[in-house]
XYZ file of C-alpha atoms in Angstrom:
404
model
C 151.743 81.269 68.532
C 148.508 83.054 68.065
C 147.409 83.026 64.421
C 146.139 86.183 62.465
C 142.775 84.577 62.164
C 142.622 84.112 65.956
C 143.447 87.738 66.617
C 140.916 88.877 64.024
C 138.200 86.702 65.719
C 139.064 88.203 69.150
C 138.609 91.671 67.792
C 135.326 90.734 66.081
C 134.007 89.186 69.148
C 134.835 92.414 71.175
C 133.152 94.504 68.606
C 130.105 92.462 68.615
C 129.957 92.520 72.495
C 129.947 96.298 72.356
C 127.210 96.390 69.790
C 124.771 93.853 71.373
C 124.613 94.827 74.953
C 120.824 95.365 75.523
C 119.402 98.591 76.426
C 116.736 100.575 74.436
C 117.018 101.974 70.933
C 113.521 102.432 69.726
C 114.149 102.245 65.980
C 111.191 102.471 63.796
C 110.695 100.733 60.534
C 109.276 102.165 57.358
C 105.717 102.081 58.679
C 106.954 104.089 61.769
C 106.267 101.169 64.228
C 108.917 99.058 65.807
C 108.185 95.280 65.229
C 107.352 93.672 68.628
C 109.654 90.666 68.062
C 112.750 92.887 67.682
C 114.679 93.131 71.114
C 115.893 96.409 72.342
C 119.448 97.066 71.568
C 121.874 99.965 71.961
C 125.551 100.659 71.398
C 126.965 100.483 74.852
C 130.514 100.329 75.881
C 131.406 97.050 77.563
C 133.178 97.421 80.938
C 136.922 97.129 80.759
C 138.409 93.818 81.690
C 141.989 95.122 81.921
C 142.404 93.895 85.541
C 143.255 90.128 85.694
C 140.455 87.969 87.280
C 141.254 86.104 90.422
C 139.438 83.125 91.900
C 138.245 82.640 95.517
C 135.997 79.453 95.970
C 133.121 79.631 93.494
C 133.720 83.266 92.524
C 135.905 85.093 90.107
C 136.780 88.705 91.021
C 138.978 91.555 89.943
C 140.691 94.135 92.182
C 139.250 97.611 91.814
C 141.416 100.766 91.160
C 141.393 101.710 94.879
C 143.430 98.464 95.652
C 141.263 97.634 98.685
C 137.855 96.509 97.056
C 136.928 94.103 94.224
C 134.148 93.329 91.711
C 132.736 89.931 91.050
C 133.350 89.055 87.488
C 132.176 85.450 87.261
C 130.592 82.409 89.175
C 131.618 78.826 88.908
C 129.555 77.135 91.469
C 126.541 74.758 91.327
C 123.804 77.254 91.817
C 121.007 76.756 94.219
C 120.981 79.265 97.055
C 124.053 81.316 96.778
C 125.420 83.671 99.443
C 127.882 86.323 98.205
C 130.598 86.870 100.727
C 131.510 90.515 101.798
C 135.098 89.700 100.989
C 137.043 87.682 98.312
C 140.649 87.146 98.577
C 140.759 89.819 101.483
C 139.216 92.505 99.298
C 135.978 94.099 100.112
C 133.177 93.084 97.608
C 131.602 96.416 96.331
C 130.294 95.476 92.949
C 128.682 92.666 90.896
C 130.183 93.077 87.654
C 128.942 92.900 84.088
C 127.726 89.460 83.141
C 128.876 87.990 86.526
C 126.093 85.447 86.931
C 124.650 85.694 83.338
C 123.166 82.514 82.162
C 123.513 80.643 85.479
C 120.348 78.615 85.108
C 120.844 76.646 88.297
C 120.960 79.836 90.416
C 117.630 79.887 92.671
C 118.304 82.543 95.156
C 121.040 84.990 95.895
C 121.974 86.930 99.035
C 124.008 90.130 98.371
C 126.133 91.678 101.210
C 125.590 95.149 102.323
C 129.014 96.051 101.041
C 127.788 96.076 97.365
C 126.966 99.464 96.007
C 126.354 98.548 92.327
C 124.970 95.659 90.255
C 126.245 95.750 86.641
C 124.890 95.175 83.232
C 123.489 91.631 82.522
C 124.606 90.676 86.038
C 121.856 88.079 86.368
C 120.665 87.925 82.720
C 118.847 84.773 81.902
C 119.114 83.299 85.330
C 115.908 81.282 84.567
C 115.620 79.516 88.016
C 116.235 82.593 90.206
C 112.915 82.973 92.204
C 113.661 85.792 94.575
C 116.191 88.513 95.420
C 116.474 91.156 98.123
C 118.762 94.049 97.191
C 120.540 95.685 100.138
C 120.097 99.242 100.891
C 123.702 99.948 99.934
C 122.851 99.702 96.273
C 122.028 102.881 94.464
C 121.273 101.663 90.988
C 120.126 98.579 88.967
C 121.731 98.574 85.598
C 120.294 97.692 82.239
C 119.192 94.066 81.666
C 120.443 93.259 85.283
C 117.503 90.689 85.715
C 116.334 90.400 82.112
C 115.054 87.001 81.187
C 114.760 85.743 84.975
C 111.618 83.860 84.199
C 111.116 82.353 87.658
C 111.679 85.712 89.515
C 108.551 86.144 91.391
C 109.536 88.858 93.828
C 112.140 91.407 94.198
C 112.621 93.976 96.892
C 114.047 97.416 95.760
C 115.320 99.447 98.688
C 114.842 103.232 99.104
C 118.578 103.692 98.346
C 118.179 102.967 94.576
C 117.703 106.117 92.511
C 117.757 104.556 88.882
C 116.352 101.429 87.288
C 118.005 100.900 83.975
C 116.522 100.139 80.594
C 115.072 96.646 80.246
C 116.172 95.905 83.891
C 113.418 93.214 84.470
C 112.547 92.514 80.842
C 110.909 89.176 80.235
C 110.433 88.438 84.056
C 107.363 86.558 83.286
C 106.701 85.341 86.887
C 106.849 88.730 88.664
C 103.482 89.534 90.130
C 104.056 92.947 91.899
C 106.658 95.644 92.166
C 106.954 98.651 94.517
C 109.212 101.350 93.267
C 110.335 103.523 96.199
C 110.133 107.200 96.044
C 114.024 107.355 95.860
C 113.707 106.259 92.285
C 113.962 109.268 89.935
C 114.566 107.365 86.724
C 113.048 104.262 85.160
C 114.566 103.173 81.953
C 112.613 102.098 78.755
C 111.470 98.620 78.656
C 112.237 98.147 82.411
C 109.192 95.862 82.978
C 108.521 94.912 79.350
C 106.997 91.387 78.919
C 106.260 90.920 82.661
C 103.035 89.035 81.891
C 102.107 87.996 85.439
C 102.470 91.706 86.870
C 99.274 92.725 88.572
C 100.297 95.408 90.930
C 102.677 98.476 90.426
C 103.262 100.933 93.161
C 105.027 103.884 91.370
C 107.762 106.090 92.799
C 106.424 109.712 93.298
C 109.824 111.045 92.114
C 109.905 109.848 88.534
C 109.288 112.588 85.892
C 108.479 110.424 82.923
C 107.501 106.895 81.872
C 109.782 105.716 79.101
C 109.077 103.855 75.926
C 107.892 100.241 76.256
C 108.235 100.400 80.070
C 105.142 98.312 80.741
C 104.609 96.738 77.211
C 103.083 93.387 77.129
C 102.185 93.410 80.784
C 99.073 91.533 80.015
C 97.899 91.033 83.632
C 98.157 94.643 84.625
C 94.679 95.978 84.712
C 94.954 99.128 86.650
C 97.718 101.618 87.552
C 97.833 105.134 89.077
C 100.393 107.463 87.687
C 101.970 109.700 90.346
C 101.829 113.422 90.244
C 105.432 113.768 89.722
C 105.173 112.426 86.050
C 104.788 114.849 83.246
C 105.091 112.711 80.236
C 104.350 109.242 78.910
C 106.457 107.849 76.003
C 105.621 105.641 72.931
C 104.285 102.130 73.629
C 104.622 102.539 77.408
C 101.669 100.281 77.860
C 101.178 98.857 74.528
C 99.438 95.386 74.748
C 99.022 95.605 78.460
C 95.796 94.477 80.271
C 95.036 97.944 81.377
C 91.317 98.826 81.767
C 91.826 101.681 84.070
C 94.736 104.233 84.310
C 94.560 107.258 86.647
C 96.500 110.365 85.335
C 97.332 113.404 87.521
C 97.064 116.924 86.229
C 100.881 117.066 86.042
C 100.843 114.778 82.913
C 101.222 117.323 79.913
C 102.478 114.924 77.174
C 101.378 111.578 76.213
C 102.522 109.791 72.977
C 99.501 108.895 70.722
C 100.573 105.154 70.864
C 101.275 105.016 74.604
C 98.306 102.814 75.185
C 98.227 100.957 71.804
C 96.158 97.939 71.711
C 94.620 98.614 75.173
C 91.174 98.235 73.883
C 89.220 98.224 77.005
C 91.015 101.123 78.601
C 89.196 103.964 80.472
C 91.200 107.018 81.612
C 90.526 108.577 84.893
C 91.595 112.212 85.460
C 90.383 115.663 85.955
C 88.132 118.020 84.105
C 90.071 120.310 81.693
C 93.232 118.472 82.084
C 95.541 117.166 79.436
C 94.420 113.577 80.246
C 90.887 114.501 79.381
C 91.928 116.158 76.002
C 94.143 113.082 75.282
C 91.417 110.610 75.945
C 88.882 112.613 73.673
C 91.486 112.879 70.996
C 92.036 109.181 71.023
C 88.500 107.914 71.492
C 89.207 106.668 74.995
C 86.474 106.665 77.538
C 87.191 109.336 80.268
C 85.910 109.644 83.858
C 86.385 112.978 85.595
C 87.563 112.371 89.214
C 86.381 115.856 90.295
C 82.813 114.841 89.315
C 82.926 112.021 91.663
C 82.442 111.895 95.481
C 85.898 111.087 96.602
C 85.559 111.196 100.356
C 82.951 109.853 102.966
C 80.809 111.947 105.109
C 80.052 110.858 108.716
C 76.169 110.887 108.872
C 75.845 109.712 112.440
C 77.994 109.857 115.625
C 75.990 108.402 118.556
C 77.617 108.412 121.957
C 77.007 105.906 124.673
C 78.970 104.458 127.624
C 82.568 104.430 126.560
C 81.876 104.185 122.917
C 80.622 106.089 119.920
C 78.761 104.373 116.881
C 79.544 105.879 113.504
C 77.994 105.788 110.106
C 79.205 107.315 106.969
C 78.355 107.630 103.294
C 79.842 104.996 100.811
C 82.321 106.185 98.184
C 82.117 104.627 94.767
C 85.199 102.753 93.907
C 86.786 102.861 97.419
C 88.782 99.809 98.481
C 88.437 100.404 102.265
C 87.988 103.040 104.854
C 90.017 104.306 107.811
C 88.575 105.700 110.935
C 90.339 108.250 113.172
C 89.848 109.992 116.406
C 90.864 113.617 116.956
C 91.829 114.670 120.451
C 93.938 117.690 121.496
C 95.165 118.341 117.996
C 96.163 114.538 117.346
C 94.645 112.200 114.940
C 94.815 108.429 115.797
C 93.736 105.673 113.605
C 91.463 103.403 115.477
C 90.323 100.921 112.681
C 89.852 100.021 109.030
C 86.738 98.821 107.438
C 86.054 97.006 104.144
C 84.616 98.958 101.186
C 81.142 97.283 101.716
C 81.045 98.411 105.580
C 79.923 101.944 106.376
C 79.692 101.926 110.117
C 81.846 101.106 113.217
C 81.744 101.261 117.084
C 84.700 103.143 118.457
C 85.164 101.586 121.781
C 87.493 102.013 124.850
C 86.840 105.831 125.001
C 86.961 107.919 128.058
C 83.562 109.176 129.287
C 83.269 112.949 129.541
C 85.914 113.503 126.854
C 84.980 115.168 123.562
C 86.264 113.244 120.608
C 86.507 114.147 116.967
C 85.874 111.493 114.373
C 87.162 111.378 110.807
C 86.686 108.746 108.022
C 88.861 108.602 104.965
C 88.512 106.412 101.845
C 91.260 104.476 100.015
C 90.580 105.186 96.343
C 92.525 105.342 93.121
C 95.664 104.280 94.926
C 95.592 107.081 97.771
C 93.664 108.012 100.866
C 91.115 110.763 100.436
C 91.947 114.271 101.412
C 90.272 115.995 104.344
C 89.872 119.241 106.235
C 88.872 119.992 109.832
C 85.278 120.669 108.504
C 85.124 116.872 107.990
C 85.419 116.212 111.723
C 82.185 115.211 113.560
C 82.379 115.452 117.474
C 80.768 113.240 120.088
C 81.179 112.887 123.949
C 80.649 109.439 125.383
C 79.034 109.223 128.717
C 77.842 106.475 131.109
C 74.338 107.801 131.300
C 73.831 107.989 127.557
C 71.475 105.432 125.985
C 72.924 102.580 124.034
C 73.082 103.066 120.234
C 70.514 101.189 118.070
C 72.794 101.413 114.946
C 73.869 97.918 113.778
C 76.303 97.006 111.197
C 79.113 94.486 110.178
C 82.006 94.723 112.659
C 84.470 92.838 110.293
C 87.609 95.047 110.224
C 91.281 94.844 108.981
C 94.627 96.131 110.111
C 94.643 99.821 110.713
C 96.733 102.019 108.398
C 99.301 104.402 109.702
C 98.477 107.345 111.934
C 98.030 110.623 110.020
């Protein structure tokens, strides 16, 4: 018979489970600043466990209310490389439930079937040996703390089906080096990448309206980031103690917490003259560089035609990472090559003699390709009778970017 003390212990454990599910309450102490060693917590309802768990192989599952699908609720295998089947007990697997693989320290990789549409709270929490994961494009959201504490996770692919990334979703993923957030994502929760100390590259969704508190806090290897023009606000401690030396802010940003870049002592803000970014930088004694005062696109200075080719030269753009070269014929732009930032010339070969070609060069700077107008196009017509060009330059080039 179950004793009174056992009953009370069960009730107490349930209450504590509700109270301790990690999300993001940004409580402040008497000084107005949240201690850095205090984890993010929130009162959140734990998913119901009213349905009896069944077992199929290494997996535990419960049948969903529709009677034809199921959710994984636990894993009892030996870890390593795990492939989740698309059915368990004859039921279609549509969800990875709350805490399903939590604390599975032997799990190294996971393959999720296309039948899965949701990944629950703490699903892979503290799977410290998990190195990589590809999320199928059937999944629409990554819940809070889903991969929190996965300290070996070096890469994760987020498909463009995902619209939300929950609070602290990848908190403490100390091996994660880069992240691309697709434009389908409209919400990134607070603390989503907090403590990702190896993170050096972030490509942000152009659909996110705000950057929440602690989102990139303690990302000590992150030196540069370009905020997309969909963002209007940046919350407290968003980049606190990060390694940022350069942040590019669009004119759309109209609100930044005074402590968003706390302890970023080497930071320079890049933005536009008269923008909120400039005002914020000046009010907080942060160096500011006006993008509109810089030359942000190259100008073709020479286009010399010869037999089946044209030799181009263009002006260098300070801060450009590379250049893309295009031809323009019959209203169509075609990329014909890409050059390193130190190269300002190219032979465009394989052209048809007697055809008038337009040429355009664009610079990749501050995370985007430079704008252009038809006035930037320079024309030349290759001819078999034309003299060979005397222009010389480094011919090293890279994979061409996508055609305009």
